[in-house]
């Protein structure tokens, strides 16, 4: 009798463990499925906007709302010339950004191109993170201000996000815009396209891509950067 009782208890324990494992497996599957669907929806929204840019043109600093399978996103399109270039930007502009975000300016300036160099020293964002030892949150807080794909000493104010205008103030800049048209983007323009959940989730992630428009029929664009980034948690 006692042996039977122990045997039944053993079976009950084994079934409990099996059900627990099954529950965790199902939960993990649901989470992974949700994450895959989210990434698919983000990429679909970005691709739709890029198609519009290539075929119809969007005005600079465009903002659009998209919905896919019940998921809602806000997509922004900003020329890279609206951000401070980490390689070619004026040191005083980078100093203001460093003070705002808490990064080490001296370490950043040491990574920059030397005068007369043929190629920039900071080639991509992964290299920037590695060489400065930035944590994901540190990079998330500096990224909205900077780019690697402008090539300008200062950003063009007509394309700067409002928060960057507020930080840097009025800038002296060339009178002629490098963006081809006020009515849309054309070949040679470099764009930052960001896809964020709408309404914004302060602790979530978003997709950001930087795209070069080539003007070629076979390869009309080139992806310079493609990143899933956390929202910056630092309050400025």
C-alpha positions as a printed NumPy array, in Angstrom:
array([[  0.   ,   0.   ,   0.   ],
       [  2.784,   2.354,   0.974],
       [  4.668,   1.519,  -2.212],
       [  1.532,   2.286,  -4.257],
       [  1.145,   5.645,  -2.556],
       [  4.781,   6.57 ,  -3.233],
       [  4.344,   5.461,  -6.835],
       [  1.249,   7.68 ,  -7.256],
       [  3.06 ,  10.627,  -5.677],
       [  5.98 ,  10.081,  -8.054],
       [  3.625,  10.053, -11.045],
       [  1.894,  13.225,  -9.818],
       [  5.275,  14.958,  -9.358],
       [  6.402,  13.865, -12.822],
       [  3.152,  15.1  , -14.404],
       [  3.49 ,  18.426, -12.578],
       [  7.038,  18.913, -13.882],
       [  5.943,  17.952, -17.399],
       [  3.011,  20.4  , -17.326],
       [  5.265,  23.169, -15.987],
       [  7.813,  22.593, -18.738],
       [  5.026,  22.533, -21.31 ],
       [  3.556,  25.774, -19.954],
       [  6.933,  27.561, -20.056],
       [  7.576,  26.246, -23.564],
       [  4.187,  27.495, -24.769],
       [  4.751,  30.859, -23.065],
       [  8.176,  31.213, -24.705],
       [  6.69 ,  30.28 , -28.07 ],
       [  3.984,  32.959, -27.713],
       [  6.59 ,  35.585, -26.783],
       [  8.868,  34.63 , -29.675],
       [  5.912,  34.607, -32.09 ],
       [  4.899,  38.077, -30.885],
       [  8.449,  39.368, -31.329],
       [  8.671,  37.935, -34.849],
       [  5.318,  39.469, -35.787],
       [  6.44 ,  42.823, -34.346],
       [  9.683,  42.816, -36.364],
       [  7.824,  41.761, -39.493],
       [  5.322,  44.609, -39.029],
       [  8.123,  47.139, -38.399],
       [  9.995,  46.082, -41.503],
       [  6.801,  46.153, -43.564],
       [  6.113,  49.72 , -42.433],
       [  9.666,  50.791, -43.257],
       [  9.558,  49.108, -46.654],
       [  6.238,  50.787, -47.48 ],
       [  7.655,  54.209, -46.619],
       [ 10.807,  53.532, -48.608],
       [  8.661,  52.496, -51.588],
       [  6.789,  55.803, -51.321],
       [ 10.072,  57.715, -51.171],
       [ 11.431,  55.952, -54.247],
       [  8.266,  56.185, -56.305],
       [  6.449,  59.327, -55.225],
       [  8.808,  61.255, -53.013],
       [  8.159,  62.508, -49.508],
       [  8.844,  65.955, -48.193],
       [ 11.83 ,  66.091, -45.818],
       [ 11.108,  65.402, -42.146],
       [  7.965,  63.505, -43.15 ],
       [  5.947,  61.62 , -40.533],
       [  3.39 ,  58.899, -41.262],
       [  1.202,  56.5  , -39.286],
       [  0.932,  52.843, -40.303],
       [ -1.022,  49.852, -39.003],
       [ -0.272,  46.157, -39.587],
       [ -2.248,  43.286, -38.044],
       [ -3.479,  45.473, -35.203],
       [ -0.037,  46.946, -34.509],
       [  0.321,  50.716, -34.903],
       [  3.509,  52.557, -35.806],
       [  4.666,  56.098, -36.429],
       [  7.312,  56.336, -39.153],
       [  9.562,  59.37 , -39.515],
       [ 11.823,  60.191, -42.456],
       [ 14.608,  62.689, -41.753],
       [ 17.613,  63.501, -43.974],
       [ 20.928,  62.572, -42.374],
       [ 21.971,  66.196, -42.915],
       [ 19.658,  67.071, -40.024],
       [ 21.984,  65.407, -37.488],
       [ 25.53 ,  66.116, -36.26 ],
       [ 28.102,  63.971, -38.072],
       [ 30.418,  62.183, -35.622],
       [ 33.31 ,  62.267, -38.094],
       [ 33.003,  65.733, -39.591],
       [ 30.833,  67.708, -37.154],
       [ 32.253,  70.773, -35.426],
       [ 33.818,  70.007, -32.057],
       [ 31.686,  72.625, -30.287],
       [ 28.497,  70.899, -31.501],
       [ 29.745,  67.517, -30.34 ],
       [ 30.674,  69.089, -27.007],
       [ 27.077,  70.18 , -26.462],
       [ 25.835,  66.693, -27.297],
       [ 28.456,  65.101, -25.031],
       [ 27.408,  67.34 , -22.148],
       [ 23.754,  66.46 , -22.72 ],
       [ 24.248,  62.705, -23.045],
       [ 27.182,  62.15 , -20.685],
       [ 29.613,  60.581, -23.176],
       [ 33.357,  61.274, -23.025],
       [ 34.103,  63.983, -25.602],
       [ 37.882,  63.469, -25.583],
       [ 37.496,  59.754, -26.314],
       [ 35.043,  60.547, -29.102],
       [ 37.283,  63.145, -30.758],
       [ 40.203,  60.702, -30.752],
       [ 38.165,  58.404, -33.003],
       [ 37.444,  61.06 , -35.618],
       [ 38.987,  61.4  , -39.057],
       [ 42.3  ,  63.165, -39.184],
       [ 42.541,  66.132, -41.517],
       [ 43.289,  64.944, -45.027],
       [ 42.368,  61.334, -44.268],
       [ 40.694,  59.512, -47.141],
       [ 38.253,  57.552, -44.998],
       [ 36.436,  58.335, -41.746],
       [ 37.822,  56.729, -38.61 ],
       [ 34.349,  55.861, -37.263],
       [ 33.023,  53.56 , -39.971],
       [ 29.85 ,  52.224, -38.344],
       [ 27.865,  52.363, -35.13 ],
       [ 29.091,  48.972, -33.933],
       [ 32.676,  50.262, -34.152],
       [ 31.65 ,  53.394, -32.242],
       [ 30.099,  51.319, -29.458],
       [ 33.072,  48.988, -29.263],
       [ 35.746,  51.705, -29.255],
       [ 33.965,  53.922, -26.738],
       [ 32.702,  51.006, -24.65 ],
       [ 29.131,  52.288, -24.772],
       [ 26.336,  50.341, -23.103],
       [ 23.096,  49.957, -25.073],
       [ 21.38 ,  52.726, -23.063],
       [ 24.314,  55.111, -23.554],
       [ 24.186,  54.608, -27.3  ],
       [ 20.389,  54.895, -27.3  ],
       [ 20.71 ,  58.371, -25.777],
       [ 23.388,  59.725, -28.156],
       [ 22.01 ,  58.201, -31.38 ],
       [ 19.038,  60.609, -31.817],
       [ 21.51 ,  63.509, -32.099],
       [ 24.184,  62.122, -34.402],
       [ 24.892,  60.323, -37.662],
       [ 27.834,  58.896, -39.599],
       [ 26.41 ,  59.722, -43.017],
       [ 26.118,  63.487, -43.369],
       [ 29.676,  64.585, -44.067],
       [ 28.838,  68.125, -42.994],
       [ 30.457,  70.32 , -40.306],
       [ 27.01 ,  71.255, -38.988],
       [ 23.457,  70.016, -39.602],
       [ 20.982,  71.873, -41.798],
       [ 18.433,  73.506, -39.537],
       [ 15.463,  72.868, -41.86 ],
       [ 15.935,  69.118, -41.345],
       [ 16.904,  69.086, -37.659],
       [ 14.476,  67.508, -35.176],
       [ 13.022,  70.045, -32.745],
       [ 14.916,  68.607, -29.758],
       [ 18.236,  69.074, -31.596],
       [ 17.346,  72.655, -32.555],
       [ 16.578,  73.369, -28.917],
       [ 19.936,  71.963, -27.823],
       [ 22.196,  73.564, -30.445],
       [ 20.354,  76.829, -31.015],
       [ 20.767,  78.863, -34.185],
       [ 23.567,  77.577, -36.439],
       [ 25.558,  79.314, -39.14 ],
       [ 25.144,  77.235, -42.282],
       [ 25.372,  77.368, -46.036],
       [ 22.463,  79.056, -47.794],
       [ 22.021,  76.239, -50.31 ],
       [ 20.499,  72.966, -49.209],
       [ 22.166,  69.714, -50.188],
       [ 18.799,  67.998, -50.35 ],
       [ 17.761,  67.978, -53.967],
       [ 14.217,  69.258, -53.633],
       [ 11.789,  70.632, -51.092],
       [  9.164,  68.315, -52.572],
       [ 10.961,  65.024, -52.2  ],
       [ 14.188,  63.039, -52.037],
       [ 16.33 ,  62.038, -55.006],
       [ 19.594,  60.233, -55.734],
       [ 22.481,  60.84 , -53.383],
       [ 20.254,  61.741, -50.436],
       [ 20.865,  59.848, -47.208],
       [ 17.821,  59.317, -44.992],
       [ 17.114,  58.086, -41.493],
       [ 13.834,  56.158, -41.31 ],
       [ 12.544,  55.272, -37.857],
       [  9.622,  53.013, -36.994],
       [  8.271,  53.439, -33.462],
       [  5.223,  51.899, -31.782],
       [  2.336,  54.334, -31.53 ],
       [  1.645,  55.408, -28.9  ],
       [  5.292,  55.431, -27.842],
       [  6.319,  52.776, -25.33 ],
       [  9.017,  54.361, -23.137],
       [ 10.653,  51.053, -22.244],
       [ 10.336,  49.4  , -25.655],
       [ 12.485,  49.104, -28.764],
       [ 12.205,  50.695, -32.187],
       [ 13.657,  50.131, -35.649],
       [ 15.991,  52.704, -37.187],
       [ 17.571,  52.435, -40.642],
       [ 19.806,  54.814, -42.558],
       [ 19.359,  54.55 , -46.304],
       [ 21.333,  55.973, -49.22 ],
       [ 19.283,  56.629, -52.37 ],
       [ 21.479,  55.596, -55.292],
       [ 19.272,  56.524, -58.247],
       [ 20.082,  53.183, -59.902],
       [ 17.344,  50.996, -61.348],
       [ 18.902,  47.707, -60.248],
       [ 19.748,  48.819, -56.693],
       [ 17.79 ,  52.033, -55.971],
       [ 18.936,  52.185, -52.355],
       [ 21.74 ,  51.008, -50.1  ],
       [ 21.266,  50.192, -46.411],
       [ 23.971,  51.909, -44.381],
       [ 22.626,  51.017, -40.934],
       [ 19.816,  48.801, -39.629],
       [ 19.294,  48.704, -35.866],
       [ 16.746,  47.774, -33.225],
       [ 17.348,  50.268, -30.438],
       [ 15.945,  50.746, -26.937],
       [ 14.254,  54.011, -26.049],
       [ 16.587,  56.343, -24.16 ],
       [ 15.623,  56.249, -20.495],
       [ 17.529,  59.383, -19.541],
       [ 15.416,  62.482, -18.999],
       [ 16.861,  65.616, -20.596]])
